[in-house]
PDB file of C-alpha atoms in Angstrom:
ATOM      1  CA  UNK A 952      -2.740  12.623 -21.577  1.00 42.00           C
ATOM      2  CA  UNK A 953      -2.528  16.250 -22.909  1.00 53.00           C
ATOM      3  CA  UNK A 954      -0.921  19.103 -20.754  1.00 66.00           C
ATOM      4  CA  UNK A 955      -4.081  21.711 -21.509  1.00 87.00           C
ATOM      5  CA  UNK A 956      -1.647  23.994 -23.402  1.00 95.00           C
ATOM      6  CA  UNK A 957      -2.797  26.450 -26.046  1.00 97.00           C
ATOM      7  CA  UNK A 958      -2.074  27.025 -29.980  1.00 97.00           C
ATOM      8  CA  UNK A 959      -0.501  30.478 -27.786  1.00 98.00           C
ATOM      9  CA  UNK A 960       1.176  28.622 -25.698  1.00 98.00           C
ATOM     10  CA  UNK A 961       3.175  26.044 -28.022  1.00 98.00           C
ATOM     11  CA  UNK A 962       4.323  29.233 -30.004  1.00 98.00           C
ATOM     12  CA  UNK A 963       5.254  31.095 -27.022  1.00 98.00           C
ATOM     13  CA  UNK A 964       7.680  27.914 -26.127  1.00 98.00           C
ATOM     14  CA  UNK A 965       8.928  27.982 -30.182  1.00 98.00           C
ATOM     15  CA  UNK A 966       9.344  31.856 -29.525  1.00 98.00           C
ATOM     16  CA  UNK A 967      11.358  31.661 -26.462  1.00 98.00           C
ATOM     17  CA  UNK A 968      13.552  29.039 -27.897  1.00 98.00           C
ATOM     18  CA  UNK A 969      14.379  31.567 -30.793  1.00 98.00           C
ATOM     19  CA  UNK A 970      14.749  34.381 -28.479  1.00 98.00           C
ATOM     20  CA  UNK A 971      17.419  32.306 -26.599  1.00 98.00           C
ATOM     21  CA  UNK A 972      18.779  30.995 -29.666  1.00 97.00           C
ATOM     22  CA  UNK A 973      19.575  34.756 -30.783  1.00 97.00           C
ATOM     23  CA  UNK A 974      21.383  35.289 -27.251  1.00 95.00           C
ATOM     24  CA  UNK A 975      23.572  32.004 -27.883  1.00 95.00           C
ATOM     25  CA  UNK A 976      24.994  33.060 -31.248  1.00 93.00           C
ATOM     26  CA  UNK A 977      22.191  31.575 -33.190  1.00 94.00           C
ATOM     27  CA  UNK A 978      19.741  32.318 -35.906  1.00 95.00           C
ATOM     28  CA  UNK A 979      15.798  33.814 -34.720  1.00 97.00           C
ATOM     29  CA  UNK A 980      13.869  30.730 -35.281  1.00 98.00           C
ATOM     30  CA  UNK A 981      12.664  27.992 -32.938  1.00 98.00           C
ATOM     31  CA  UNK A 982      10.063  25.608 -33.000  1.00 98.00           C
ATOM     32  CA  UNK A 983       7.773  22.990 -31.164  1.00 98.00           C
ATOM     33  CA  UNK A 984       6.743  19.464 -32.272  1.00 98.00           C
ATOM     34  CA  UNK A 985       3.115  18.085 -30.254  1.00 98.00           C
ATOM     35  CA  UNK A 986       1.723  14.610 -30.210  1.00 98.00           C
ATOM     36  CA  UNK A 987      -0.802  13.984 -27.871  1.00 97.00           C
ATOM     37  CA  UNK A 988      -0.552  17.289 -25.723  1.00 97.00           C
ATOM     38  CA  UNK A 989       2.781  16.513 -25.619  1.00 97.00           C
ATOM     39  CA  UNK A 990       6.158  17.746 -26.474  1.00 98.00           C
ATOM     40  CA  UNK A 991       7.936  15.071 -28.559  1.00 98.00           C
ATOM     41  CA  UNK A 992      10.917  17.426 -30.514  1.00 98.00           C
ATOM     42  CA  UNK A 993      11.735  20.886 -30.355  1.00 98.00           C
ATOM     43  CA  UNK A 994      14.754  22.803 -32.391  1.00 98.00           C
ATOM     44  CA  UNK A 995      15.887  25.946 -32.549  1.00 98.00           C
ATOM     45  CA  UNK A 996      18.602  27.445 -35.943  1.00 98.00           C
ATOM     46  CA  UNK A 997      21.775  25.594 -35.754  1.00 97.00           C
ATOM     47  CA  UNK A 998      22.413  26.719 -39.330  1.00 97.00           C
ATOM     48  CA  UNK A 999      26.218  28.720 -38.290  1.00 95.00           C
ATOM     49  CA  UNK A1000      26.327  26.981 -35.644  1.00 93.00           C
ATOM     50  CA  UNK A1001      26.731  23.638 -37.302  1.00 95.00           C
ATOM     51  CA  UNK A1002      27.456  24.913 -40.667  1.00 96.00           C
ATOM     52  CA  UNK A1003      24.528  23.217 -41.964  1.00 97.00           C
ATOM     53  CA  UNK A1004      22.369  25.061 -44.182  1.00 97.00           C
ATOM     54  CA  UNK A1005      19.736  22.421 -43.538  1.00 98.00           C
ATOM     55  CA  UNK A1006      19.678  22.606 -39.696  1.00 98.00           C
ATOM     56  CA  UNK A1007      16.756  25.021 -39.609  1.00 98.00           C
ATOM     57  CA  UNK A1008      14.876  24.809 -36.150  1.00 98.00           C
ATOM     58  CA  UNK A1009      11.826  22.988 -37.659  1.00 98.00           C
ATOM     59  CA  UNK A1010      14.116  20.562 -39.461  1.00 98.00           C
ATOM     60  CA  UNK A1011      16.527  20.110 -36.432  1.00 98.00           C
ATOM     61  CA  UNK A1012      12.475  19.494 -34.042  1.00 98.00           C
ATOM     62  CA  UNK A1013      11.605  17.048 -36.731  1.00 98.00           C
ATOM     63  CA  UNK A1014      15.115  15.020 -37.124  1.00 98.00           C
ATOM     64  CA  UNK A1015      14.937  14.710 -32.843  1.00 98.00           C
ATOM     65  CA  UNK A1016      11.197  14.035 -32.665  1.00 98.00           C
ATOM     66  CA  UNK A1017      11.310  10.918 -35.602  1.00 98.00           C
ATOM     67  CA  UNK A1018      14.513   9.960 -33.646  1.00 98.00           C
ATOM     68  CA  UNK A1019      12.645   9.622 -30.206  1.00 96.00           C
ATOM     69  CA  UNK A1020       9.479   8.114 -31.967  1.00 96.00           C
ATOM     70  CA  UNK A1021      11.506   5.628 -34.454  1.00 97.00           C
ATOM     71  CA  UNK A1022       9.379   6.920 -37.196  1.00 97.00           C
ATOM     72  CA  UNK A1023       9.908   8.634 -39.967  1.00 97.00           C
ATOM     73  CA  UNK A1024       5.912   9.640 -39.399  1.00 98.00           C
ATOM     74  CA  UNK A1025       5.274  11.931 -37.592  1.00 98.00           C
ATOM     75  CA  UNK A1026       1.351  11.463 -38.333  1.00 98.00           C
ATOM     76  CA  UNK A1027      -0.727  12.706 -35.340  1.00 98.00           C
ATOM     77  CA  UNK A1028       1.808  16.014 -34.553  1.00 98.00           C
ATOM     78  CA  UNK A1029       1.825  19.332 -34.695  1.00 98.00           C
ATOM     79  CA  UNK A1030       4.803  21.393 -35.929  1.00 98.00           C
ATOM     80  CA  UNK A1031       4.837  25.282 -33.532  1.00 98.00           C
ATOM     81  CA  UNK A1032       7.410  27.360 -35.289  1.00 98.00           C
ATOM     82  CA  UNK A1033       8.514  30.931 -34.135  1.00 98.00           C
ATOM     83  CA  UNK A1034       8.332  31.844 -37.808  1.00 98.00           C
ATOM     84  CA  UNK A1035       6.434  30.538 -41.169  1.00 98.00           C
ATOM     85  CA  UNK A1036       8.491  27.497 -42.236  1.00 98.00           C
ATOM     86  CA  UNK A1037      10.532  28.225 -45.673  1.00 97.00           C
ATOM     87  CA  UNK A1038       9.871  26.145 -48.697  1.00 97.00           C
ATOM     88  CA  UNK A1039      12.849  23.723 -46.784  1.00 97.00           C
ATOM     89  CA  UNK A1040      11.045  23.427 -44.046  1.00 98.00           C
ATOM     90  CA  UNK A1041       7.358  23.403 -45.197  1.00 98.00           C
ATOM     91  CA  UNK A1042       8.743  20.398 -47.444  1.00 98.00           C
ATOM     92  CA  UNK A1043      10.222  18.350 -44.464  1.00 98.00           C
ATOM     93  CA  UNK A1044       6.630  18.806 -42.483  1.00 98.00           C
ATOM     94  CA  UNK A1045       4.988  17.561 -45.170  1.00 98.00           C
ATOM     95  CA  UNK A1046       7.497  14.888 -46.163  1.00 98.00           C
ATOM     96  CA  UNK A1047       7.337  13.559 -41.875  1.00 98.00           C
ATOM     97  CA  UNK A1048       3.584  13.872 -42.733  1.00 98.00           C
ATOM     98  CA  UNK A1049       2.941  16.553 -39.826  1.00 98.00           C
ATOM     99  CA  UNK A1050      -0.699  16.949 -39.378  1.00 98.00           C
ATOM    100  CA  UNK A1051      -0.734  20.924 -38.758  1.00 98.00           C
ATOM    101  CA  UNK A1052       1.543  23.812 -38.910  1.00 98.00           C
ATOM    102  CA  UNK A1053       1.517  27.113 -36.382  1.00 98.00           C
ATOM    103  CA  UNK A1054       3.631  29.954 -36.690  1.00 98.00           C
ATOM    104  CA  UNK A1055       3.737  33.247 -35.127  1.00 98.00           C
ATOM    105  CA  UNK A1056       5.699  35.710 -37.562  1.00 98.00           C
ATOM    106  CA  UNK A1057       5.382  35.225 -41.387  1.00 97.00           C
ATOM    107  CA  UNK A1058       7.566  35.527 -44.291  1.00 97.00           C
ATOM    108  CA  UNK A1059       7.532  39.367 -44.473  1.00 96.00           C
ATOM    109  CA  UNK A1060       9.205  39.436 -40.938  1.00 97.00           C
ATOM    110  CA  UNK A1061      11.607  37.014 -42.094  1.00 97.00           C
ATOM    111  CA  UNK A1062      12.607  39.414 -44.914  1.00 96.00           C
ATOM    112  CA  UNK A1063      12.488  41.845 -42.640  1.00 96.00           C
ATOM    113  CA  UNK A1064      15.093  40.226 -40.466  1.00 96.00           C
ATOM    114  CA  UNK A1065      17.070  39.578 -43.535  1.00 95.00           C
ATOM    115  CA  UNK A1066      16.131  35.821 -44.501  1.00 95.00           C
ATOM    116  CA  UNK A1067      15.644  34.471 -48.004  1.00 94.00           C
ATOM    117  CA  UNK A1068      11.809  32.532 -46.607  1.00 93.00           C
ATOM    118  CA  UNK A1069       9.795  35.340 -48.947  1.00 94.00           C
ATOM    119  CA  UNK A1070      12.406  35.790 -51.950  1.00 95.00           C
ATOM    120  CA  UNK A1071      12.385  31.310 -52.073  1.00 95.00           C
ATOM    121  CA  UNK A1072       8.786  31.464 -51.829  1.00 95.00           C
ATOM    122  CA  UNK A1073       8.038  33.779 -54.895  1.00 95.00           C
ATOM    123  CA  UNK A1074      11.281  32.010 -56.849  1.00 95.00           C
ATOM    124  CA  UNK A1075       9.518  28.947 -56.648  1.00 94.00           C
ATOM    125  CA  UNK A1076       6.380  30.406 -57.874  1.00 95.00           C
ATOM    126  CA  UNK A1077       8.197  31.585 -61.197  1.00 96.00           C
ATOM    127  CA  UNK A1078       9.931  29.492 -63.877  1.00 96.00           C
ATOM    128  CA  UNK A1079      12.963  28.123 -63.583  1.00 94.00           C
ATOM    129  CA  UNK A1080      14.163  29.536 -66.668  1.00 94.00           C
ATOM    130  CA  UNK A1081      14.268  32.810 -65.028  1.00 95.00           C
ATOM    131  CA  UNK A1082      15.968  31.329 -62.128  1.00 95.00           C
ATOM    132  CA  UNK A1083      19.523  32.952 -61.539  1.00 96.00           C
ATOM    133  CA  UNK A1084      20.848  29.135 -60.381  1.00 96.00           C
ATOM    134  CA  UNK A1085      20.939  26.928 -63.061  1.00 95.00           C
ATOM    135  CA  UNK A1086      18.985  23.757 -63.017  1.00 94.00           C
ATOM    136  CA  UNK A1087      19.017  21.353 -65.979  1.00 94.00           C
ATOM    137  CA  UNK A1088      17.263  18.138 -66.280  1.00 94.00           C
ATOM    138  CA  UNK A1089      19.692  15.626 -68.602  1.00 96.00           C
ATOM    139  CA  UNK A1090      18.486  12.334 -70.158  1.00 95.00           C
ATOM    140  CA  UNK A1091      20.287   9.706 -69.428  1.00 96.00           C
ATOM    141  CA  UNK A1092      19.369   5.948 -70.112  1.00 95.00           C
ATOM    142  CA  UNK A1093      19.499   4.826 -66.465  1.00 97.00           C
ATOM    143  CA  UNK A1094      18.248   7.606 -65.142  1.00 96.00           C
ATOM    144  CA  UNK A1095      14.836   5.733 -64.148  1.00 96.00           C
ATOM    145  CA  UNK A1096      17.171   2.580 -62.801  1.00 97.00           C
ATOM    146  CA  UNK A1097      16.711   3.560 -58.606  1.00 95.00           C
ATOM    147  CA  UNK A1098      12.763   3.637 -59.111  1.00 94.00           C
ATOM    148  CA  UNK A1099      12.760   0.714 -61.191  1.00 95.00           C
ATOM    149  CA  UNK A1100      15.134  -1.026 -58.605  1.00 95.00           C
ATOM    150  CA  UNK A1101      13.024   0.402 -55.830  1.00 93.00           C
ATOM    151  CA  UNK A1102       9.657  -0.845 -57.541  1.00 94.00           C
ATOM    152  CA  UNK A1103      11.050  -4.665 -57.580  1.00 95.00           C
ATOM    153  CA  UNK A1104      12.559  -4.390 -53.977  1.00 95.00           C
ATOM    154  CA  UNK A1105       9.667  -6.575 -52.399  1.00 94.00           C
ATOM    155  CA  UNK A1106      11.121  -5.745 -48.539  1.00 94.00           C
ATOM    156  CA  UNK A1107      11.083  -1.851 -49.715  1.00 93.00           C
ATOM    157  CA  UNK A1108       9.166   0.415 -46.838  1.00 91.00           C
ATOM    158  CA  UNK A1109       7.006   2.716 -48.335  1.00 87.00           C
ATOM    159  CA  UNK A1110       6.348   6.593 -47.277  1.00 85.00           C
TER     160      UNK A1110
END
């Protein structure tokens, strides 16, 4: 049974969570996961906290919500987030196979604030060649071993 809340009102619970987050030390981003009319994960920055450059408030809603479900799905939800997810996060909603994404700020206002979300975003649009980290694909003969394993693993759980 749904609670009647809003698209508004979803974001204004990912806002406040970021607001508070800011007064306890942490990073300006929180966000909201919704099943049902429900609240089934929420997370707010934990990145200095933790010391986890991973442990972004969407990623931190989505790790609790597939722990409460016992899912790695998270088909049916919807992700609120105080901010436009960054490439990490945008990635991990579409990896737990969120059904929709809200956000109140954008990109620009993360710049603004001093985050990396717009410089990762236009990165990733160019080629890694002009990339200032390094990434270099090398052949190796067993490099396709793990899918080929994976591929024959007949008790193997697909997502």
């Amino acid at each position: 049974m749904g609670t009647g809340m809003s698209d508004q009102d979803w974001l204004t619970t990912a806002v406040d969570l970021a607001v508070a987050n800011v007064g306890a030390g942490g990073g300006p981003f929180g966000a909201v996961l919704v099943a049902d009319g429900a609240q089934i994960g929420s997370g707010q920055n934990r990145v200095t906290r933790d010391n986890d450059p991973t442990a972004h408030a969407e990623v931190v809603a989505i790790r609790g919500a597939c722990a409460a479900r016992g899912d790695f799905s998270l088909a049916g939800s919807t992700l609120y987030s105080s901010c436009e997810p960054c490439p990490m996060c945008m990635a991990s909603a579409l990896w737990a196979r969120v059904d929709r994404i809200v956000y109140a700020a954008d990109r620009y206002d993360a710049a603004r604030g001093g985050f990396d979300d717009l410089e990762f975003y236009e990165l990733f649009a160019r080629d890694r060649s002009t990339w200032a980290t390094r990434v270099d694909a090398v052949a190796l003969p067993t490099g396709p071993a793990p899918f080929d394993t994976w591929l024959a693993a007949a008790d193997r759980v697909a997502y």
